[in-house]
Amino acid sequence: MRRKIAKFSILPVLAGCMFFSFSTREAANLEIEGYSTSNLDLNYTVALVEESELVKDQSLERALPELGKSYVGFKEAVGFKESRGNYQTINEFGYMGKYQFGIGTLELLGIYNSAEFLNSPQLQEAAFYTNASRNKWILIRDIARFEGKVINGVEVTESGILAAAHLAGPGSVKKYLRSWGAQSFSDAFGTSIRNYLKKFGGYDTSFVEPEKNPRVNIKAFRA
């Protein structure tokens, strides 16, 4: 099944870079609130735009800042893979924004208004951080156990684990790691946990603080 190619603008990507390049966790306006821990192992899929269907744009790549292996580099790499950095795209399966969140995942993070989400790059950046924080908490023991190990020919790193959890959900990543790759997961387009462990390995994600029950403070993003 072919995927729709979303229109892309360089301005939202640069805005996202600037938002976190000059921000701390506090500036992201994240508020920790409680929600049921029964949802912690929920599996969900983030659908992606296929790279082979994207038109190569070398001028765009040159325009992006050199972010290296920092947290900002990590999130921008994930965002580029997910949607080519388009904050307002919705794919044919209903996944939204730069990081292609499903509504179920957004609700876990305290976001219930999809229109508000799509129209706020800052809210989308906060959602990405909050989700990564949640996933890091769930997978903290697996990160400690498997980081540096090689599974299916790929070295496991913290950033690879967090990216894979964004794709497949922390529950699926646990199963993959604890089965040493025997219990795999692929989304509807064939993107696998192994793909993400490899593609997003080696970034410094120490910026992300693990939190058990993080939720986005929506009021902080409203005028």
Coordinates of C-alpha atoms in Angstrom, one line a residue:
M1 CA 0.0 0.0 0.0
R2 CA 1.4 3.3 -1.0
R3 CA 1.5 6.3 1.3
K4 CA 0.4 9.8 0.7
I5 CA 3.2 12.3 0.6
A6 CA 2.5 15.3 2.8
K7 CA 3.4 18.8 1.7
F8 CA 6.4 20.1 3.5
S9 CA 7.6 23.5 4.6
I10 CA 11.1 24.2 5.9
L11 CA 9.8 26.9 8.3
P12 CA 8.1 24.5 10.8
V13 CA 11.2 22.3 11.0
L14 CA 13.4 25.3 11.7
A15 CA 10.9 26.5 14.3
G16 CA 11.0 23.1 16.0
C17 CA 14.8 23.3 16.0
M18 CA 14.8 26.7 17.6
F19 CA 12.2 25.8 20.2
F20 CA 14.3 23.1 21.8
S21 CA 17.7 24.4 20.9
F22 CA 17.2 27.3 23.3
S23 CA 15.0 25.6 25.8
T24 CA 15.3 23.5 29.0
R25 CA 12.9 20.9 30.3
E26 CA 11.2 23.7 32.3
A27 CA 10.8 25.9 29.2
A28 CA 8.9 23.0 27.6
N29 CA 6.2 23.7 30.1
L30 CA 5.7 20.0 31.0
E31 CA 3.5 19.3 34.0
I32 CA 3.6 15.9 35.8
E33 CA 0.1 14.6 36.6
G34 CA -1.2 11.1 37.3
Y35 CA -3.0 8.6 35.0
S36 CA -3.7 4.9 35.2
T37 CA -0.6 2.8 35.1
S38 CA -2.6 0.1 33.4
N39 CA -1.9 2.0 30.2
L40 CA 1.9 1.8 30.5
D41 CA 2.4 -1.2 28.3
L42 CA -0.1 -0.1 25.6
N43 CA 1.2 -1.0 22.1
Y44 CA 0.6 1.6 19.4
T45 CA 1.9 2.2 16.0
V46 CA 3.2 5.5 14.5
A47 CA 2.7 5.3 10.8
L48 CA 5.5 6.8 8.7
V49 CA 6.1 8.4 5.3
E50 CA 8.1 6.0 3.1
E51 CA 11.5 7.4 2.3
S52 CA 11.5 5.8 -1.2
E53 CA 8.4 7.9 -2.0
L54 CA 9.9 11.2 -0.9
V55 CA 11.6 13.5 -3.4
K56 CA 15.1 14.1 -2.3
D57 CA 15.7 17.7 -1.5
Q58 CA 19.4 18.4 -1.0
S59 CA 18.8 22.1 -0.6
L60 CA 16.6 21.4 2.4
E61 CA 19.2 19.1 4.0
R62 CA 21.8 21.9 3.6
A63 CA 19.5 24.4 5.2
L64 CA 19.0 22.3 8.4
P65 CA 21.5 23.2 11.1
E66 CA 24.2 20.7 12.1
L67 CA 22.6 19.1 15.1
G68 CA 24.9 16.1 15.5
K69 CA 24.0 13.5 18.0
S70 CA 22.3 15.8 20.5
Y71 CA 18.7 15.4 21.7
V72 CA 17.7 18.1 19.2
G73 CA 19.4 16.1 16.5
F74 CA 17.5 13.0 17.7
K75 CA 14.1 14.6 17.7
E76 CA 14.6 16.3 14.3
A77 CA 15.8 13.1 12.8
V78 CA 12.7 11.3 14.0
G79 CA 10.5 14.1 12.8
F80 CA 12.1 14.1 9.4
K81 CA 11.6 10.4 9.1
E82 CA 8.0 10.5 10.3
S83 CA 6.6 13.4 8.2
R84 CA 9.5 15.3 6.6
G85 CA 9.1 17.7 9.5
N86 CA 5.5 18.8 8.6
Y87 CA 3.6 19.9 11.7
Q88 CA 0.2 20.0 10.0
T89 CA 0.2 16.7 8.0
I90 CA -2.3 13.9 8.6
N91 CA -1.7 10.6 6.9
E92 CA -4.3 8.2 5.6
F93 CA -4.5 6.3 8.9
G94 CA -5.1 9.5 10.9
Y95 CA -1.7 9.9 12.4
M96 CA -1.0 13.5 13.0
G97 CA 1.7 16.1 13.0
K98 CA 5.5 16.2 12.7
Y99 CA 5.9 13.1 14.8
Q100 CA 2.8 11.3 13.5
F101 CA 1.0 10.7 16.8
G102 CA -2.1 8.6 17.0
I103 CA -5.0 10.0 19.0
G104 CA -4.8 7.2 21.6
T105 CA -1.2 8.1 22.5
L106 CA -2.0 11.8 22.6
E107 CA -4.8 11.1 25.1
L108 CA -2.4 9.2 27.3
L109 CA -0.3 12.4 27.3
G110 CA -3.4 14.6 28.2
I111 CA -4.0 16.0 24.7
Y112 CA -7.6 15.7 23.5
N113 CA -8.0 18.4 20.9
S114 CA -6.5 17.3 17.6
A115 CA -7.0 20.6 15.9
E116 CA -5.3 22.4 18.7
F117 CA -2.4 19.9 18.5
L118 CA -2.0 20.3 14.8
N119 CA -1.9 24.1 15.0
S120 CA 0.7 24.3 17.7
P121 CA 4.3 23.3 16.9
Q122 CA 5.3 24.0 20.5
L123 CA 2.6 21.6 21.7
Q124 CA 3.8 18.9 19.3
E125 CA 7.4 19.3 20.6
A126 CA 6.2 19.0 24.2
A127 CA 4.2 15.9 23.3
F128 CA 7.3 14.3 21.8
Y129 CA 9.4 15.0 24.8
T130 CA 6.6 13.9 27.2
N131 CA 6.1 10.6 25.3
A132 CA 9.9 10.0 25.3
S133 CA 10.0 10.6 29.0
R134 CA 7.1 8.2 29.6
N135 CA 8.7 5.5 27.4
K136 CA 12.1 6.0 29.1
W137 CA 10.5 5.3 32.5
I138 CA 8.8 2.2 31.2
L139 CA 11.9 0.9 29.6
I140 CA 14.6 2.1 32.0
R141 CA 15.5 -1.5 33.2
D142 CA 15.7 -2.7 29.6
I143 CA 17.9 0.2 28.7
A144 CA 20.3 -0.7 31.5
R145 CA 20.2 -4.4 30.6
F146 CA 20.5 -4.3 26.8
E147 CA 22.4 -1.1 26.0
G148 CA 25.6 -2.1 24.2
K149 CA 24.3 -5.6 23.3
V150 CA 23.9 -6.7 19.7
I151 CA 20.6 -8.0 18.6
N152 CA 19.9 -9.1 15.0
G153 CA 23.2 -7.5 14.0
V154 CA 22.3 -4.0 15.5
E155 CA 23.9 -2.5 18.6
V156 CA 21.3 -1.5 21.1
T157 CA 21.4 2.1 22.4
E158 CA 19.1 4.2 24.5
S159 CA 18.2 6.5 21.7
G160 CA 17.4 3.5 19.4
I161 CA 15.2 2.1 22.1
L162 CA 13.3 5.4 22.6
A163 CA 12.8 5.7 18.8
A164 CA 11.6 2.1 18.6
A165 CA 9.1 2.8 21.4
H166 CA 7.8 5.8 19.5
L167 CA 7.2 3.5 16.5
A168 CA 5.8 0.4 18.2
G169 CA 5.1 1.2 21.8
P170 CA 7.2 0.3 24.9
G171 CA 5.4 -3.1 25.3
S172 CA 6.5 -4.2 21.8
V173 CA 10.1 -3.0 22.4
K174 CA 10.2 -5.0 25.7
K175 CA 9.1 -8.1 23.9
Y176 CA 11.7 -7.6 21.2
L177 CA 14.6 -7.0 23.6
R178 CA 13.7 -9.7 26.1
S179 CA 13.3 -12.3 23.3
W180 CA 16.6 -11.2 21.8
G181 CA 14.8 -10.2 18.6
A182 CA 12.7 -13.3 18.2
Q183 CA 9.4 -11.4 18.9
S184 CA 9.6 -8.7 16.4
F185 CA 7.1 -6.0 15.3
S186 CA 6.5 -4.2 12.1
D187 CA 4.0 -1.5 11.3
A188 CA 1.5 -1.6 8.4
F189 CA 4.3 -0.5 6.0
G190 CA 6.9 -3.0 7.1
T191 CA 9.0 -0.6 9.3
S192 CA 10.4 -2.7 12.2
I193 CA 11.8 -2.2 15.6
R194 CA 15.2 -3.3 14.2
N195 CA 15.0 -0.6 11.6
Y196 CA 14.6 2.1 14.3
L197 CA 17.2 0.6 16.6
K198 CA 19.6 0.9 13.8
K199 CA 18.5 4.2 12.2
F200 CA 18.3 6.2 15.5
G201 CA 21.1 4.6 17.5
G202 CA 23.9 6.5 19.1
Y203 CA 22.2 9.8 19.9
D204 CA 22.6 11.5 23.3
T205 CA 19.1 11.3 24.9
S206 CA 20.3 12.0 28.4
F207 CA 18.2 15.2 28.2
V208 CA 15.1 13.1 28.5
E209 CA 14.2 12.5 32.2
P210 CA 12.3 9.3 32.8
E211 CA 8.9 10.1 34.3
K212 CA 6.2 7.6 35.4
N213 CA 3.1 9.5 34.6
P214 CA 3.9 12.6 32.5
R215 CA 1.2 14.7 30.9
V216 CA 1.5 17.9 28.9
N217 CA 0.2 21.0 30.6
I218 CA -2.1 22.2 27.8
K219 CA -2.9 25.5 29.5
A220 CA 0.7 26.6 29.0
F221 CA 0.2 26.5 25.2
R222 CA -3.0 28.5 25.2
A223 CA -3.1 32.3 24.9

